[in-house]
Coordinates of C-alpha atoms in Angstrom, one line a residue:
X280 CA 13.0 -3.1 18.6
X281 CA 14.8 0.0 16.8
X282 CA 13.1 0.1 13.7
X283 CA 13.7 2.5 10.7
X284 CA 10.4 3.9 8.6
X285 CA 10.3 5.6 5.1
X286 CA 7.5 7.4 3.9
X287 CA 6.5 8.3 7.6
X288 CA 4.7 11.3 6.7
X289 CA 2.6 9.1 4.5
X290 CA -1.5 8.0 4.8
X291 CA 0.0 4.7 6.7
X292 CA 3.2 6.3 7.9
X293 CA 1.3 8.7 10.0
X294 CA -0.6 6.3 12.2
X295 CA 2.1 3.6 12.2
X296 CA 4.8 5.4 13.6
X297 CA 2.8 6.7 17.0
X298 CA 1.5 3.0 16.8
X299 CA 4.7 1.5 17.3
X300 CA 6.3 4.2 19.6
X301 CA 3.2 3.0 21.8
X302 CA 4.4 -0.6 22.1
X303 CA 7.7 1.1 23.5
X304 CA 9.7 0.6 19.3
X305 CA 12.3 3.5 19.0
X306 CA 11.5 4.5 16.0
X307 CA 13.6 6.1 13.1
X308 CA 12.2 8.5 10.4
X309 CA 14.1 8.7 6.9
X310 CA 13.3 11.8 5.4
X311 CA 14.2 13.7 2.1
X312 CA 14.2 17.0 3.5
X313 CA 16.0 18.9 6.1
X314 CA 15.6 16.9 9.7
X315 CA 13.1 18.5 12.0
X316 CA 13.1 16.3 14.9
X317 CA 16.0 14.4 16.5
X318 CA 14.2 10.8 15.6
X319 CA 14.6 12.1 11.9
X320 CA 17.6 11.3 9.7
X321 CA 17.9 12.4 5.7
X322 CA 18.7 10.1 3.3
X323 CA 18.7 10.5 -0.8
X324 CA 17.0 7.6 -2.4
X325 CA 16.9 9.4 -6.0
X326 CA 20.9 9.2 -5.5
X327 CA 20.7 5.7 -3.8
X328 CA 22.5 7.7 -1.0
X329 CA 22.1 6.9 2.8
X330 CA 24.6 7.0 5.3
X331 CA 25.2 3.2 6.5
X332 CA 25.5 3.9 10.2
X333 CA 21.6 4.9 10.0
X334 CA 20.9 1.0 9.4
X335 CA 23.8 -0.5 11.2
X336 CA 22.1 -1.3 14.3
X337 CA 18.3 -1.5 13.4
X338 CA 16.1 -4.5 14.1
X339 CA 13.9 -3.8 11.0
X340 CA 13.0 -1.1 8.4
X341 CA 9.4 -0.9 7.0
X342 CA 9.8 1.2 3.8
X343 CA 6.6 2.9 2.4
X344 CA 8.4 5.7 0.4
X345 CA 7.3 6.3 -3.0
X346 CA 5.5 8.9 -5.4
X347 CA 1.8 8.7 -5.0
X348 CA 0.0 7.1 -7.5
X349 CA -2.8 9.9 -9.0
X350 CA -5.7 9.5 -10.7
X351 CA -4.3 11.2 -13.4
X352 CA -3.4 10.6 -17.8
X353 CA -0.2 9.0 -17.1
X354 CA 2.8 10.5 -19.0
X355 CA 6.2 8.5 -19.9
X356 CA 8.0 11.4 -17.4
X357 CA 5.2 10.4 -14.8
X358 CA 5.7 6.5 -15.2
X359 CA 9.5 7.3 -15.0
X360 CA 9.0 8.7 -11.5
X361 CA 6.6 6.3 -10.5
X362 CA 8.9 3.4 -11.6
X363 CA 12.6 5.2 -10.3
X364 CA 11.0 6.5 -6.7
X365 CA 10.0 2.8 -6.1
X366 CA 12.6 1.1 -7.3
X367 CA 16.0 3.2 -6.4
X368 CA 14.2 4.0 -2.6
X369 CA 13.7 0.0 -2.0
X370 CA 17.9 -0.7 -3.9
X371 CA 19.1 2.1 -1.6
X372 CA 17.3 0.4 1.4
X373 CA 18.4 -3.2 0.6
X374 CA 21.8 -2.7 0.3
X375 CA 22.3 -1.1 3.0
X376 CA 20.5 -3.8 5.3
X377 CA 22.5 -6.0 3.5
X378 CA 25.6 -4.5 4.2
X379 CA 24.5 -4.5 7.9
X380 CA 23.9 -7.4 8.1
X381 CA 27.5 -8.6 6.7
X382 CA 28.9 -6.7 9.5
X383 CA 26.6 -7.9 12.2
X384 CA 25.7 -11.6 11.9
X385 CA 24.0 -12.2 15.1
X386 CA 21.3 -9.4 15.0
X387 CA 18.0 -11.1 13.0
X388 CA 16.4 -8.1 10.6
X389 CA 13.6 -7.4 8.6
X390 CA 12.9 -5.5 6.2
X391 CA 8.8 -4.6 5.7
X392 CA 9.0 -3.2 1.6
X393 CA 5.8 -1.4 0.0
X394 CA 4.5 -3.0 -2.8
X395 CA 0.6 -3.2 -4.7
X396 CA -2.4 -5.4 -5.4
X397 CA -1.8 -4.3 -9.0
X398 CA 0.6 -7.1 -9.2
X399 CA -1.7 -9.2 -10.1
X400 CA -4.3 -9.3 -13.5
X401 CA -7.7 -9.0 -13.5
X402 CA -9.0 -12.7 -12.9
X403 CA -12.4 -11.8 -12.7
X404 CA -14.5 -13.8 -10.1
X405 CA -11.4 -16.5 -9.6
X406 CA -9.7 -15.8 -6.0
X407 CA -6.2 -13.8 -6.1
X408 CA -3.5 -15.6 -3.3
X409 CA 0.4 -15.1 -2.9
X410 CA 0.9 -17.7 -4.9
X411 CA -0.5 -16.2 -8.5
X412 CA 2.1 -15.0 -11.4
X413 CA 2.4 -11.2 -12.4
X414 CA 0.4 -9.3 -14.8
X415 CA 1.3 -7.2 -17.7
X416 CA 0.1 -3.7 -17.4
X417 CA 2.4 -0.9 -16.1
X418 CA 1.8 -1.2 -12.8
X419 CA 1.9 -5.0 -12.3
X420 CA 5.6 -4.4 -14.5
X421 CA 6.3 -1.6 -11.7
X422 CA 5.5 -4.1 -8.7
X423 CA 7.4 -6.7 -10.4
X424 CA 10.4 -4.6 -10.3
X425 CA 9.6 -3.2 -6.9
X426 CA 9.9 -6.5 -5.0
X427 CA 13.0 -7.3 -7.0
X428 CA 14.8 -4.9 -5.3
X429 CA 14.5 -6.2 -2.4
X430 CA 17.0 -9.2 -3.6
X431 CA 20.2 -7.8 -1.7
X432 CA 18.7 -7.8 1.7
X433 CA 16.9 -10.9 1.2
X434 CA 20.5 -12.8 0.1
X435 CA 22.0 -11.4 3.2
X436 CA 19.6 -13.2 5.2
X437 CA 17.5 -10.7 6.1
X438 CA 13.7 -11.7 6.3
X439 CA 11.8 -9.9 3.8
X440 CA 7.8 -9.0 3.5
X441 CA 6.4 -7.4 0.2
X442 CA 3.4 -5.8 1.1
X443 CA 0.8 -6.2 -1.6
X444 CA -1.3 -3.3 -0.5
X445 CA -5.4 -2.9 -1.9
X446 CA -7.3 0.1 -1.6
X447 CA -6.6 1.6 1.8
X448 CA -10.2 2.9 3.7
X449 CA -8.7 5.6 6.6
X450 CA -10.0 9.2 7.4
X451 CA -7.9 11.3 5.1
X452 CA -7.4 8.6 2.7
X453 CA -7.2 10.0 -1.1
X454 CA -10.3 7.2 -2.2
X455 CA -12.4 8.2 1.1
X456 CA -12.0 11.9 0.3
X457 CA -12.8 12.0 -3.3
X458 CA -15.6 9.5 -3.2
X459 CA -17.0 10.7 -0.2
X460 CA -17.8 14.2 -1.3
X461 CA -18.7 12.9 -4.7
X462 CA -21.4 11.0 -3.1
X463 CA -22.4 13.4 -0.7
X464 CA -23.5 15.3 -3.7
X465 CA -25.6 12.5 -4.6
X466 CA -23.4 12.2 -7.7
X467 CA -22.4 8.5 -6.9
X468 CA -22.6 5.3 -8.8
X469 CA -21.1 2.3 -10.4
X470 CA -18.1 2.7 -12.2
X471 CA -18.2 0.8 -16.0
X472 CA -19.6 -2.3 -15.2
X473 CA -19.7 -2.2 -11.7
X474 CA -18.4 -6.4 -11.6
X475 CA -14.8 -5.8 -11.4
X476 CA -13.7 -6.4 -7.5
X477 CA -11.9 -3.7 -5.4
X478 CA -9.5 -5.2 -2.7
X479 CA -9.8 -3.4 -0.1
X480 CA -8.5 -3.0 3.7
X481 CA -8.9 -0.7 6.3
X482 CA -6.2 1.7 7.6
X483 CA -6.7 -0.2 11.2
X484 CA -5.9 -3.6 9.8
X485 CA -3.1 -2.3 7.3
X486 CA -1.1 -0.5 10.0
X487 CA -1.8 -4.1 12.3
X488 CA -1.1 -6.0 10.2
X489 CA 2.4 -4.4 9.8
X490 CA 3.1 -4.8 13.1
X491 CA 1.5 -8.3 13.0
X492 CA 4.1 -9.0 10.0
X493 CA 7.3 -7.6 12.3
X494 CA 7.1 -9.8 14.7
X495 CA 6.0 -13.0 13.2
X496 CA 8.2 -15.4 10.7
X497 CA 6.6 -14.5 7.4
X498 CA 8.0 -13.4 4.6
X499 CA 8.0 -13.3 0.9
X500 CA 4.9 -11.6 -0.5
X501 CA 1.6 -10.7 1.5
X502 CA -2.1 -9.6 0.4
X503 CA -2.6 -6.3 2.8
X504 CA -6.5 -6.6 1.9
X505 CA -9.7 -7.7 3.9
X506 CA -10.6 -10.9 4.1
X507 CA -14.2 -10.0 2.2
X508 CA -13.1 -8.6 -1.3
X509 CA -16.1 -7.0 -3.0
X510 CA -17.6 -5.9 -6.2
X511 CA -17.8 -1.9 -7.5
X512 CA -20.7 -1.8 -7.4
X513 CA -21.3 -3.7 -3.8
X514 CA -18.9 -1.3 -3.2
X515 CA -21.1 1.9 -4.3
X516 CA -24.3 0.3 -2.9
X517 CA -22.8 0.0 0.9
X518 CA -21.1 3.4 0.2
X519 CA -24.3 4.7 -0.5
X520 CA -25.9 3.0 2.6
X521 CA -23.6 4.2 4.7
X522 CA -24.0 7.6 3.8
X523 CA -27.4 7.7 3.1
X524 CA -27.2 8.8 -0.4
X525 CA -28.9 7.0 -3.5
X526 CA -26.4 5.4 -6.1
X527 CA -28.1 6.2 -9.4
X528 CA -25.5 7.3 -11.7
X529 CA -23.1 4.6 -13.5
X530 CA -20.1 6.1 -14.4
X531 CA -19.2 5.2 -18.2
X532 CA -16.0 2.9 -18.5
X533 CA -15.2 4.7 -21.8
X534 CA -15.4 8.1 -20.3
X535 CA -12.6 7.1 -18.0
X536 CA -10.6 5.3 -19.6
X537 CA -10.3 8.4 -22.2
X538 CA -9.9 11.3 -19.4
X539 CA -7.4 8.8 -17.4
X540 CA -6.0 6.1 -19.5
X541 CA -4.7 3.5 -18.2
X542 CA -5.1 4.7 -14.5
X543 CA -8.4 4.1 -15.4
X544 CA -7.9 1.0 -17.2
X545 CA -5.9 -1.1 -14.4
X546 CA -6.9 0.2 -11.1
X547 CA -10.8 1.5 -11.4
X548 CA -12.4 -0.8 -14.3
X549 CA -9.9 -3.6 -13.9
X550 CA -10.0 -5.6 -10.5
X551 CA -8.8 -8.2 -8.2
X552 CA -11.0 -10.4 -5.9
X553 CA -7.4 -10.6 -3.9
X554 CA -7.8 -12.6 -0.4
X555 CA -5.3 -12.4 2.4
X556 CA -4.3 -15.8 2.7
X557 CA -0.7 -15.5 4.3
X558 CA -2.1 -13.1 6.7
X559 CA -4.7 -15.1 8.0
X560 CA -2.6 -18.5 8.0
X561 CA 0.0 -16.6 10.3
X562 CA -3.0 -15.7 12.7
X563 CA -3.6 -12.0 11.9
X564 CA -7.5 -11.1 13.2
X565 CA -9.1 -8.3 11.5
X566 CA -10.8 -5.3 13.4
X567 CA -13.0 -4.0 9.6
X568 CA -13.6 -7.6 8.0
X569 CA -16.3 -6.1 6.5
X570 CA -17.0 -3.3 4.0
X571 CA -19.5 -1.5 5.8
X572 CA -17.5 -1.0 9.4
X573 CA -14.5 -0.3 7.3
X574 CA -16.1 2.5 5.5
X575 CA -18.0 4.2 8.9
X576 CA -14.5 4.2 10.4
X577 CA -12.3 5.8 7.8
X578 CA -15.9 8.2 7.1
X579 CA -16.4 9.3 11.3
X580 CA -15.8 13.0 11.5
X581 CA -13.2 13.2 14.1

């Protein structure tokens, strides 16, 4: 397959792209800046600008572009780029599959689109599957609007996959760095009330379960998290295990929610007990079912 990749330089983009080049994929690289490599092409999603030939002849496009969601007091300038990086990269992507496609009717495409676990509200202990409605915080509005934009290349016929992406466990990964020091220090703990469920997956099973997702016949949205969904504070406790470190110091919900709003709000105190359900009906095995294997992996000092 020739198969286009956004956000290549990315925490998932990194291991994916050597991933498929393995299985003998030639593989494109869309990039902002200048081209450093004869595999990588520039495009300008903040202009919705890419040059059509790019696509014209691609078997699929997995699209992981976006500005990084920080831990961070989230300004209406900072929502803004959240919201216009996610949405005018996918549009500029879409249309021009679409448009593609138009011109080549025989050639079957995909198109592999980002999107988050943040879709969904906070159910508490009740199970999270594909088929469960939207919430209403900012970034459940943000994913909402995300998918959307895949409309044009979906209407052209082209197969689409929203990724619905949890907490991602890799060495390197932003979660894995911070809380890994944190609890080397022997600073860790629950987090508010420690019952709210993190969805999580491992990098393995995220990046193979993309490839998984390209060459079966799914499409429509799909939970990117392990099959196991756990608590914080099961979380923190196997952490802790792992590590060897005790857990003993609860982190007050208030005390976040005031130093990072509603960062803090929707993605560390609130939760999902999201379960893969799409990706284990099409057959997908996972290599870090667990939280504990998940968490020596992404914490082995390579």
């Amino acid at each position: 397959m020739k198969i286009a990749v956004t956000g290549a330089s990315g925490l998932i983009g990194r291991t994916l792209v050597p991933r498929l080049q393995a299985d003998g994929h030639e593989v494109l690289r869309l990039v902002r800046r200048t081209p450093r490599a004869a595999e990588e092409h520039r495009w300008a999603p903040e202009h919705r600008r890419i040059d059509p030939a790019l696509l014209a002849d691609v078997d699929a496009v997995v699209h992981l572009a976006g500005e990084p969601i920080r831990p961070r007091p989230w300004t209406e300038g900072y929502r803004q780029r959240l919201l216009a990086s996610r949405v005018d990269g996918t549009t500029t992507i879409s249309e021009a599959l679409a448009a593609a496609a138009a011109d080549d009717l025989g050639r079957r495409r995909v198109l592999v689109s980002g999107s988050g676990i943040d879709y969904y509200p906070d159910l508490g202990d009740r199970q999270v599957t594909e088929d469960d409605g939207p919430g209403d915080s900012f970034l459940a509005r943000l994913c909402v609007r995300w998918e959307a934009a895949t409309a044009p290349a979906a209407e052209a016929g082209v197969r689409v996959v929203n990724l619905r992406t949890g907490l991602v466990l890799g060495p390197g990964a932003p979660l894995v760095r911070i809380l890994g020091l944190v609890f080397r220090l022997g600073l860790g703990g629950r987090v508010g009330s420690g019952q709210q469920y993190w969805p999580w997956i491992s990098l393995t099973d995220e990046v193979e379960a993309i490839v998984h997702l390209l060459g079966s016949e799914v499409s429509g949205p799909v939970n990117l998290t392990a099959p196991n969904p756990v608590t914080n504070a099961e979380f923190t406790r196997t952490l802790g295990q792992v590590l060897h470190r005790p857990t003993p110091l609860p982190v007050p919900g208030f005390a976040l929610s005031l130093a990072l709003g509603e960062f803090a709000r929707s993605s560390i105190l609130g939760g999902r007990r999201a379960v893969p359900r799409k990706l284990l009906d099409s057959g997908f095995t996972f290599a870090h079912p667990d939280l504990d294997g998940a968490l020596r992996a992404a914490l082995s000092r390579r």
